[in-house]
Amino acid sequence: MVLGIDTATVVCVGLAVDGRIVGLGQVADRMAHVEQLTPLIRQVCREAGISATELTDVVVGLGPGPYTGLRVGIVTARVLAEIAGARLRGVCTLDVIAASYAAADAGGEFVVVTDARRKEVYWARYAVDGTRLEGPSVSPADDVPRLPTVGPGTLLYQDRLQVAAGPTALDPATLATVGPRLSDAGVEPLYLRRPDAAEPGRRKSVLVRRGRG
């Protein structure tokens, strides 16, 4: 029983039993990961008649993606795996999208892009079979290799990318069924850059030191 979770873009949940999809869920609100993920997991498991404690594997997308969204998904996956005694596997979110495109006979090398905000994209380059050759990286869309390109980022930069007919979102079904076989990316999030929020620097003293007289 494999539960797939990804919060690098929107909130995605997929549940598979013996390689067969038994539950899917997705919330398109990119600002509600904290509120939506756990209820969505409960709903998917309940509708499939499966308890979270029965899970044998938890696959989580590590991004790249925004700091808060990734943190929510990864922490939730760790907790679920610990409770169920399940195997935890982290995968690159871009690899999941690449697997979907490669399964449809990509025909050659290609690129997957997602929105990195700040007028940039996260991207990686792949072989025809979905093997990652380069990346993940973050850059302006103009710096992405000129190859057939798929993924959510293509919806934002159609005039700056070589857009191909392919997935424009992560498929939670692919995450749950193919995720356990994708390259293990560890369990640390792929931020690629520092979060927007930073700890404040040390305050300067306003006391005036008097010289010795």
PDB file of C-alpha atoms in Angstrom:
ATOM      1  CA  MET A   1       0.000   0.000   0.000  1.00  0.00           C
ATOM      2  CA  VAL A   2       1.732   3.142  -1.247  1.00  0.00           C
ATOM      3  CA  LEU A   3       0.751   6.696  -0.369  1.00  0.00           C
ATOM      4  CA  GLY A   4       2.193   9.428  -2.574  1.00  0.00           C
ATOM      5  CA  ILE A   5       2.335  13.042  -1.360  1.00  0.00           C
ATOM      6  CA  ASP A   6       3.567  16.104  -3.207  1.00  0.00           C
ATOM      7  CA  THR A   7       3.236  19.753  -2.160  1.00  0.00           C
ATOM      8  CA  ALA A   8       5.858  21.347  -4.391  1.00  0.00           C
ATOM      9  CA  THR A   9       3.183  22.956  -6.552  1.00  0.00           C
ATOM     10  CA  VAL A  10      -0.383  22.179  -5.483  1.00  0.00           C
ATOM     11  CA  VAL A  11      -1.423  19.580  -2.901  1.00  0.00           C
ATOM     12  CA  CYS A  12      -1.438  16.098  -4.489  1.00  0.00           C
ATOM     13  CA  VAL A  13      -2.215  12.740  -2.896  1.00  0.00           C
ATOM     14  CA  GLY A  14      -2.297   9.310  -4.549  1.00  0.00           C
ATOM     15  CA  LEU A  15      -2.946   5.897  -3.012  1.00  0.00           C
ATOM     16  CA  ALA A  16      -2.048   2.602  -4.707  1.00  0.00           C
ATOM     17  CA  VAL A  17      -2.446  -1.016  -3.656  1.00  0.00           C
ATOM     18  CA  ASP A  18      -0.323  -3.580  -5.522  1.00  0.00           C
ATOM     19  CA  GLY A  19       0.311  -1.020  -8.248  1.00  0.00           C
ATOM     20  CA  ARG A  20      -3.392  -0.236  -8.745  1.00  0.00           C
ATOM     21  CA  ILE A  21      -4.715   3.245  -7.974  1.00  0.00           C
ATOM     22  CA  VAL A  22      -7.453   3.178  -5.327  1.00  0.00           C
ATOM     23  CA  GLY A  23      -7.562   6.844  -4.382  1.00  0.00           C
ATOM     24  CA  LEU A  24      -6.610  10.274  -5.711  1.00  0.00           C
ATOM     25  CA  GLY A  25      -6.938  13.775  -4.350  1.00  0.00           C
ATOM     26  CA  GLN A  26      -5.783  17.239  -5.310  1.00  0.00           C
ATOM     27  CA  VAL A  27      -6.270  20.792  -4.032  1.00  0.00           C
ATOM     28  CA  ALA A  28      -5.254  23.535  -6.440  1.00  0.00           C
ATOM     29  CA  ASP A  29      -4.892  26.265  -3.792  1.00  0.00           C
ATOM     30  CA  ARG A  30      -1.128  26.905  -3.581  1.00  0.00           C
ATOM     31  CA  MET A  31      -1.501  28.854  -0.340  1.00  0.00           C
ATOM     32  CA  ALA A  32      -3.385  26.269   1.750  1.00  0.00           C
ATOM     33  CA  HIS A  33      -0.987  23.354   2.135  1.00  0.00           C
ATOM     34  CA  VAL A  34      -1.179  23.313   5.931  1.00  0.00           C
ATOM     35  CA  GLU A  35      -4.976  23.340   6.048  1.00  0.00           C
ATOM     36  CA  GLN A  36      -5.624  20.963   3.153  1.00  0.00           C
ATOM     37  CA  LEU A  37      -3.032  18.171   3.164  1.00  0.00           C
ATOM     38  CA  THR A  38      -3.951  16.117   6.237  1.00  0.00           C
ATOM     39  CA  PRO A  39      -7.729  16.250   5.602  1.00  0.00           C
ATOM     40  CA  LEU A  40      -7.096  15.229   1.983  1.00  0.00           C
ATOM     41  CA  ILE A  41      -5.010  12.227   3.053  1.00  0.00           C
ATOM     42  CA  ARG A  42      -7.725  11.160   5.487  1.00  0.00           C
ATOM     43  CA  GLN A  43     -10.383  11.503   2.799  1.00  0.00           C
ATOM     44  CA  VAL A  44      -8.435   9.471   0.219  1.00  0.00           C
ATOM     45  CA  CYS A  45      -7.702   6.695   2.725  1.00  0.00           C
ATOM     46  CA  ARG A  46     -11.268   6.633   4.026  1.00  0.00           C
ATOM     47  CA  GLU A  47     -12.799   6.404   0.560  1.00  0.00           C
ATOM     48  CA  ALA A  48     -10.428   3.515  -0.256  1.00  0.00           C
ATOM     49  CA  GLY A  49     -11.275   1.756   3.005  1.00  0.00           C
ATOM     50  CA  ILE A  50      -7.651   1.852   4.153  1.00  0.00           C
ATOM     51  CA  SER A  51      -6.216   3.015   7.460  1.00  0.00           C
ATOM     52  CA  ALA A  52      -3.058   5.113   7.378  1.00  0.00           C
ATOM     53  CA  THR A  53      -1.510   2.582   9.770  1.00  0.00           C
ATOM     54  CA  GLU A  54      -1.740  -0.076   7.023  1.00  0.00           C
ATOM     55  CA  LEU A  55       0.584   1.784   4.655  1.00  0.00           C
ATOM     56  CA  THR A  56       3.742  -0.041   3.627  1.00  0.00           C
ATOM     57  CA  ASP A  57       5.345   2.829   1.699  1.00  0.00           C
ATOM     58  CA  VAL A  58       5.155   6.618   1.715  1.00  0.00           C
ATOM     59  CA  VAL A  59       6.596   8.465  -1.290  1.00  0.00           C
ATOM     60  CA  VAL A  60       7.008  12.222  -0.998  1.00  0.00           C
ATOM     61  CA  GLY A  61       7.982  14.826  -3.553  1.00  0.00           C
ATOM     62  CA  LEU A  62      10.983  16.859  -2.363  1.00  0.00           C
ATOM     63  CA  GLY A  63      10.576  19.654  -4.878  1.00  0.00           C
ATOM     64  CA  PRO A  64      12.162  21.872  -5.922  1.00  0.00           C
ATOM     65  CA  GLY A  65       9.481  24.204  -4.696  1.00  0.00           C
ATOM     66  CA  PRO A  66       8.574  26.929  -2.209  1.00  0.00           C
ATOM     67  CA  TYR A  67       9.900  26.605   1.331  1.00  0.00           C
ATOM     68  CA  THR A  68       6.610  26.380   3.249  1.00  0.00           C
ATOM     69  CA  GLY A  69       4.830  24.052   0.837  1.00  0.00           C
ATOM     70  CA  LEU A  70       7.682  21.549   0.747  1.00  0.00           C
ATOM     71  CA  ARG A  71       8.118  21.581   4.506  1.00  0.00           C
ATOM     72  CA  VAL A  72       4.453  20.720   5.084  1.00  0.00           C
ATOM     73  CA  GLY A  73       4.516  17.749   2.714  1.00  0.00           C
ATOM     74  CA  ILE A  74       7.806  16.305   3.923  1.00  0.00           C
ATOM     75  CA  VAL A  75       7.010  16.613   7.633  1.00  0.00           C
ATOM     76  CA  THR A  76       3.601  15.004   7.080  1.00  0.00           C
ATOM     77  CA  ALA A  77       5.182  12.135   5.120  1.00  0.00           C
ATOM     78  CA  ARG A  78       7.752  11.535   7.861  1.00  0.00           C
ATOM     79  CA  VAL A  79       5.079  11.419  10.554  1.00  0.00           C
ATOM     80  CA  LEU A  80       2.865   9.030   8.570  1.00  0.00           C
ATOM     81  CA  ALA A  81       5.784   6.710   7.801  1.00  0.00           C
ATOM     82  CA  GLU A  82       6.775   6.659  11.460  1.00  0.00           C
ATOM     83  CA  ILE A  83       3.244   5.895  12.650  1.00  0.00           C
ATOM     84  CA  ALA A  84       2.689   3.133  10.079  1.00  0.00           C
ATOM     85  CA  GLY A  85       6.198   1.706  10.226  1.00  0.00           C
ATOM     86  CA  ALA A  86       6.294   2.276   6.458  1.00  0.00           C
ATOM     87  CA  ARG A  87       9.259   2.800   4.168  1.00  0.00           C
ATOM     88  CA  LEU A  88       9.820   6.487   3.376  1.00  0.00           C
ATOM     89  CA  ARG A  89      11.165   7.496  -0.034  1.00  0.00           C
ATOM     90  CA  GLY A  90      11.825  11.013  -1.251  1.00  0.00           C
ATOM     91  CA  VAL A  91      11.804  11.766  -4.969  1.00  0.00           C
ATOM     92  CA  CYS A  92      12.394  14.823  -7.108  1.00  0.00           C
ATOM     93  CA  THR A  93       9.027  16.298  -8.095  1.00  0.00           C
ATOM     94  CA  LEU A  94      10.308  16.992 -11.606  1.00  0.00           C
ATOM     95  CA  ASP A  95      11.160  13.294 -11.992  1.00  0.00           C
ATOM     96  CA  VAL A  96       7.516  12.369 -11.416  1.00  0.00           C
ATOM     97  CA  ILE A  97       6.331  14.680 -14.184  1.00  0.00           C
ATOM     98  CA  ALA A  98       9.107  13.347 -16.421  1.00  0.00           C
ATOM     99  CA  ALA A  99       7.959   9.778 -15.798  1.00  0.00           C
ATOM    100  CA  SER A 100       4.459  10.678 -16.998  1.00  0.00           C
ATOM    101  CA  TYR A 101       5.794  12.229 -20.195  1.00  0.00           C
ATOM    102  CA  ALA A 102       8.303   9.448 -20.882  1.00  0.00           C
ATOM    103  CA  ALA A 103       5.554   6.828 -20.540  1.00  0.00           C
ATOM    104  CA  ALA A 104       3.765   8.498 -23.459  1.00  0.00           C
ATOM    105  CA  ASP A 105       6.837   7.993 -25.716  1.00  0.00           C
ATOM    106  CA  ALA A 106       8.592  11.352 -25.461  1.00  0.00           C
ATOM    107  CA  GLY A 107      10.656  10.679 -28.597  1.00  0.00           C
ATOM    108  CA  GLY A 108      13.889  12.337 -27.454  1.00  0.00           C
ATOM    109  CA  GLU A 109      15.438  14.463 -24.726  1.00  0.00           C
ATOM    110  CA  PHE A 110      13.094  16.879 -22.999  1.00  0.00           C
ATOM    111  CA  VAL A 111      12.819  19.356 -20.131  1.00  0.00           C
ATOM    112  CA  VAL A 112      10.387  19.638 -17.213  1.00  0.00           C
ATOM    113  CA  VAL A 113       9.678  23.065 -15.701  1.00  0.00           C
ATOM    114  CA  THR A 114       7.674  24.291 -12.716  1.00  0.00           C
ATOM    115  CA  ASP A 115       7.047  27.808 -11.444  1.00  0.00           C
ATOM    116  CA  ALA A 116       9.771  29.129  -9.135  1.00  0.00           C
ATOM    117  CA  ARG A 117       8.170  32.580  -8.839  1.00  0.00           C
ATOM    118  CA  ARG A 118      10.360  35.710  -9.031  1.00  0.00           C
ATOM    119  CA  LYS A 119      10.043  35.354 -12.844  1.00  0.00           C
ATOM    120  CA  GLU A 120      12.060  32.101 -12.744  1.00  0.00           C
ATOM    121  CA  VAL A 121      11.444  28.386 -13.201  1.00  0.00           C
ATOM    122  CA  TYR A 122      12.743  25.178 -11.674  1.00  0.00           C
ATOM    123  CA  TRP A 123      13.861  22.810 -14.415  1.00  0.00           C
ATOM    124  CA  ALA A 124      15.662  19.583 -15.225  1.00  0.00           C
ATOM    125  CA  ARG A 125      16.690  17.883 -18.482  1.00  0.00           C
ATOM    126  CA  TYR A 126      15.807  14.238 -19.199  1.00  0.00           C
ATOM    127  CA  ALA A 127      16.643  11.404 -21.559  1.00  0.00           C
ATOM    128  CA  VAL A 128      13.876   9.830 -23.622  1.00  0.00           C
ATOM    129  CA  ASP A 129      13.266   7.187 -20.936  1.00  0.00           C
ATOM    130  CA  GLY A 130      12.813   9.773 -18.172  1.00  0.00           C
ATOM    131  CA  THR A 131      16.312   9.492 -16.699  1.00  0.00           C
ATOM    132  CA  ARG A 132      17.449  12.863 -15.348  1.00  0.00           C
ATOM    133  CA  LEU A 133      20.520  14.178 -17.171  1.00  0.00           C
ATOM    134  CA  GLU A 134      20.853  17.678 -15.731  1.00  0.00           C
ATOM    135  CA  GLY A 135      19.404  19.617 -12.815  1.00  0.00           C
ATOM    136  CA  PRO A 136      17.325  20.367 -10.936  1.00  0.00           C
ATOM    137  CA  SER A 137      18.195  24.036 -11.407  1.00  0.00           C
ATOM    138  CA  VAL A 138      16.518  27.421 -11.049  1.00  0.00           C
ATOM    139  CA  SER A 139      16.851  30.181 -13.623  1.00  0.00           C
ATOM    140  CA  PRO A 140      14.905  32.556 -15.876  1.00  0.00           C
ATOM    141  CA  ALA A 141      12.890  30.726 -18.531  1.00  0.00           C
ATOM    142  CA  ASP A 142      15.187  32.097 -21.248  1.00  0.00           C
ATOM    143  CA  ASP A 143      18.072  30.063 -19.806  1.00  0.00           C
ATOM    144  CA  VAL A 144      16.266  26.711 -20.021  1.00  0.00           C
ATOM    145  CA  PRO A 145      17.686  24.351 -22.706  1.00  0.00           C
ATOM    146  CA  ARG A 146      15.827  24.620 -26.006  1.00  0.00           C
ATOM    147  CA  LEU A 147      14.228  21.193 -25.970  1.00  0.00           C
ATOM    148  CA  PRO A 148      10.600  19.991 -25.916  1.00  0.00           C
ATOM    149  CA  THR A 149       9.351  21.228 -22.541  1.00  0.00           C
ATOM    150  CA  VAL A 150       6.474  20.099 -20.313  1.00  0.00           C
ATOM    151  CA  GLY A 151       5.262  20.820 -16.793  1.00  0.00           C
ATOM    152  CA  PRO A 152       3.331  23.571 -14.974  1.00  0.00           C
ATOM    153  CA  GLY A 153       5.888  26.219 -15.905  1.00  0.00           C
ATOM    154  CA  THR A 154       4.925  25.969 -19.572  1.00  0.00           C
ATOM    155  CA  LEU A 155       1.571  27.582 -18.778  1.00  0.00           C
ATOM    156  CA  LEU A 156       3.363  30.727 -17.618  1.00  0.00           C
ATOM    157  CA  TYR A 157       6.129  31.083 -20.201  1.00  0.00           C
ATOM    158  CA  GLN A 158       4.729  29.717 -23.444  1.00  0.00           C
ATOM    159  CA  ASP A 159       6.521  32.387 -25.474  1.00  0.00           C
ATOM    160  CA  ARG A 160       9.915  31.697 -23.864  1.00  0.00           C
ATOM    161  CA  LEU A 161       9.994  27.891 -23.849  1.00  0.00           C
ATOM    162  CA  GLN A 162       9.807  25.186 -26.501  1.00  0.00           C
ATOM    163  CA  VAL A 163       6.474  23.914 -25.229  1.00  0.00           C
ATOM    164  CA  ALA A 164       5.528  20.322 -26.103  1.00  0.00           C
ATOM    165  CA  ALA A 165       2.197  18.530 -25.798  1.00  0.00           C
ATOM    166  CA  GLY A 166       2.483  16.820 -22.447  1.00  0.00           C
ATOM    167  CA  PRO A 167       1.616  17.013 -18.744  1.00  0.00           C
ATOM    168  CA  THR A 168       1.148  20.471 -17.268  1.00  0.00           C
ATOM    169  CA  ALA A 169       0.733  19.178 -13.719  1.00  0.00           C
ATOM    170  CA  LEU A 170       2.040  16.422 -11.499  1.00  0.00           C
ATOM    171  CA  ASP A 171      -0.090  13.274 -11.701  1.00  0.00           C
ATOM    172  CA  PRO A 172      -0.632  11.820  -8.201  1.00  0.00           C
ATOM    173  CA  ALA A 173      -1.359   8.438  -9.790  1.00  0.00           C
ATOM    174  CA  THR A 174       2.142   8.373 -11.279  1.00  0.00           C
ATOM    175  CA  LEU A 175       3.578   9.429  -7.925  1.00  0.00           C
ATOM    176  CA  ALA A 176       1.922   6.504  -6.120  1.00  0.00           C
ATOM    177  CA  THR A 177       2.602   3.831  -8.752  1.00  0.00           C
ATOM    178  CA  VAL A 178       5.971   4.829 -10.226  1.00  0.00           C
ATOM    179  CA  GLY A 179       7.356   6.824  -7.299  1.00  0.00           C
ATOM    180  CA  PRO A 180       8.774   3.810  -5.428  1.00  0.00           C
ATOM    181  CA  ARG A 181      10.931   3.014  -8.486  1.00  0.00           C
ATOM    182  CA  LEU A 182      12.218   6.525  -9.149  1.00  0.00           C
ATOM    183  CA  SER A 183      15.704   7.614  -8.117  1.00  0.00           C
ATOM    184  CA  ASP A 184      15.936   7.994  -4.337  1.00  0.00           C
ATOM    185  CA  ALA A 185      16.540  11.678  -3.570  1.00  0.00           C
ATOM    186  CA  GLY A 186      16.897  11.284   0.194  1.00  0.00           C
ATOM    187  CA  VAL A 187      14.543  13.074   2.572  1.00  0.00           C
ATOM    188  CA  GLU A 188      15.844  16.650   2.520  1.00  0.00           C
ATOM    189  CA  PRO A 189      13.821  19.265   0.594  1.00  0.00           C
ATOM    190  CA  LEU A 190      15.213  20.615  -2.668  1.00  0.00           C
ATOM    191  CA  TYR A 191      14.870  24.344  -2.054  1.00  0.00           C
ATOM    192  CA  LEU A 192      17.637  25.412  -4.510  1.00  0.00           C
ATOM    193  CA  ARG A 193      17.586  28.880  -2.997  1.00  0.00           C
ATOM    194  CA  ARG A 194      17.110  30.526   0.368  1.00  0.00           C
ATOM    195  CA  PRO A 195      13.545  31.097   1.641  1.00  0.00           C
ATOM    196  CA  ASP A 196      12.042  34.578   1.334  1.00  0.00           C
ATOM    197  CA  ALA A 197      11.675  34.794   5.099  1.00  0.00           C
ATOM    198  CA  ALA A 198      14.947  35.137   6.977  1.00  0.00           C
ATOM    199  CA  GLU A 199      15.850  35.484  10.604  1.00  0.00           C
ATOM    200  CA  PRO A 200      16.445  39.091  11.611  1.00  0.00           C
ATOM    201  CA  GLY A 201      20.031  40.099  12.116  1.00  0.00           C
ATOM    202  CA  ARG A 202      21.451  40.910  15.498  1.00  0.00           C
ATOM    203  CA  ARG A 203      20.310  44.293  16.731  1.00  0.00           C
ATOM    204  CA  LYS A 204      22.929  46.949  17.097  1.00  0.00           C
ATOM    205  CA  SER A 205      23.423  48.429  20.506  1.00  0.00           C
ATOM    206  CA  VAL A 206      22.248  52.009  20.923  1.00  0.00           C
ATOM    207  CA  LEU A 207      24.218  52.535  24.115  1.00  0.00           C
ATOM    208  CA  VAL A 208      26.985  55.083  23.931  1.00  0.00           C
ATOM    209  CA  ARG A 209      30.194  53.932  25.476  1.00  0.00           C
ATOM    210  CA  ARG A 210      31.903  56.597  27.490  1.00  0.00           C
ATOM    211  CA  GLY A 211      35.627  56.866  27.336  1.00  0.00           C
ATOM    212  CA  ARG A 212      37.729  56.421  30.411  1.00  0.00           C
ATOM    213  CA  GLY A 213      38.597  59.723  32.001  1.00  0.00           C
TER     214      GLY A 213
END
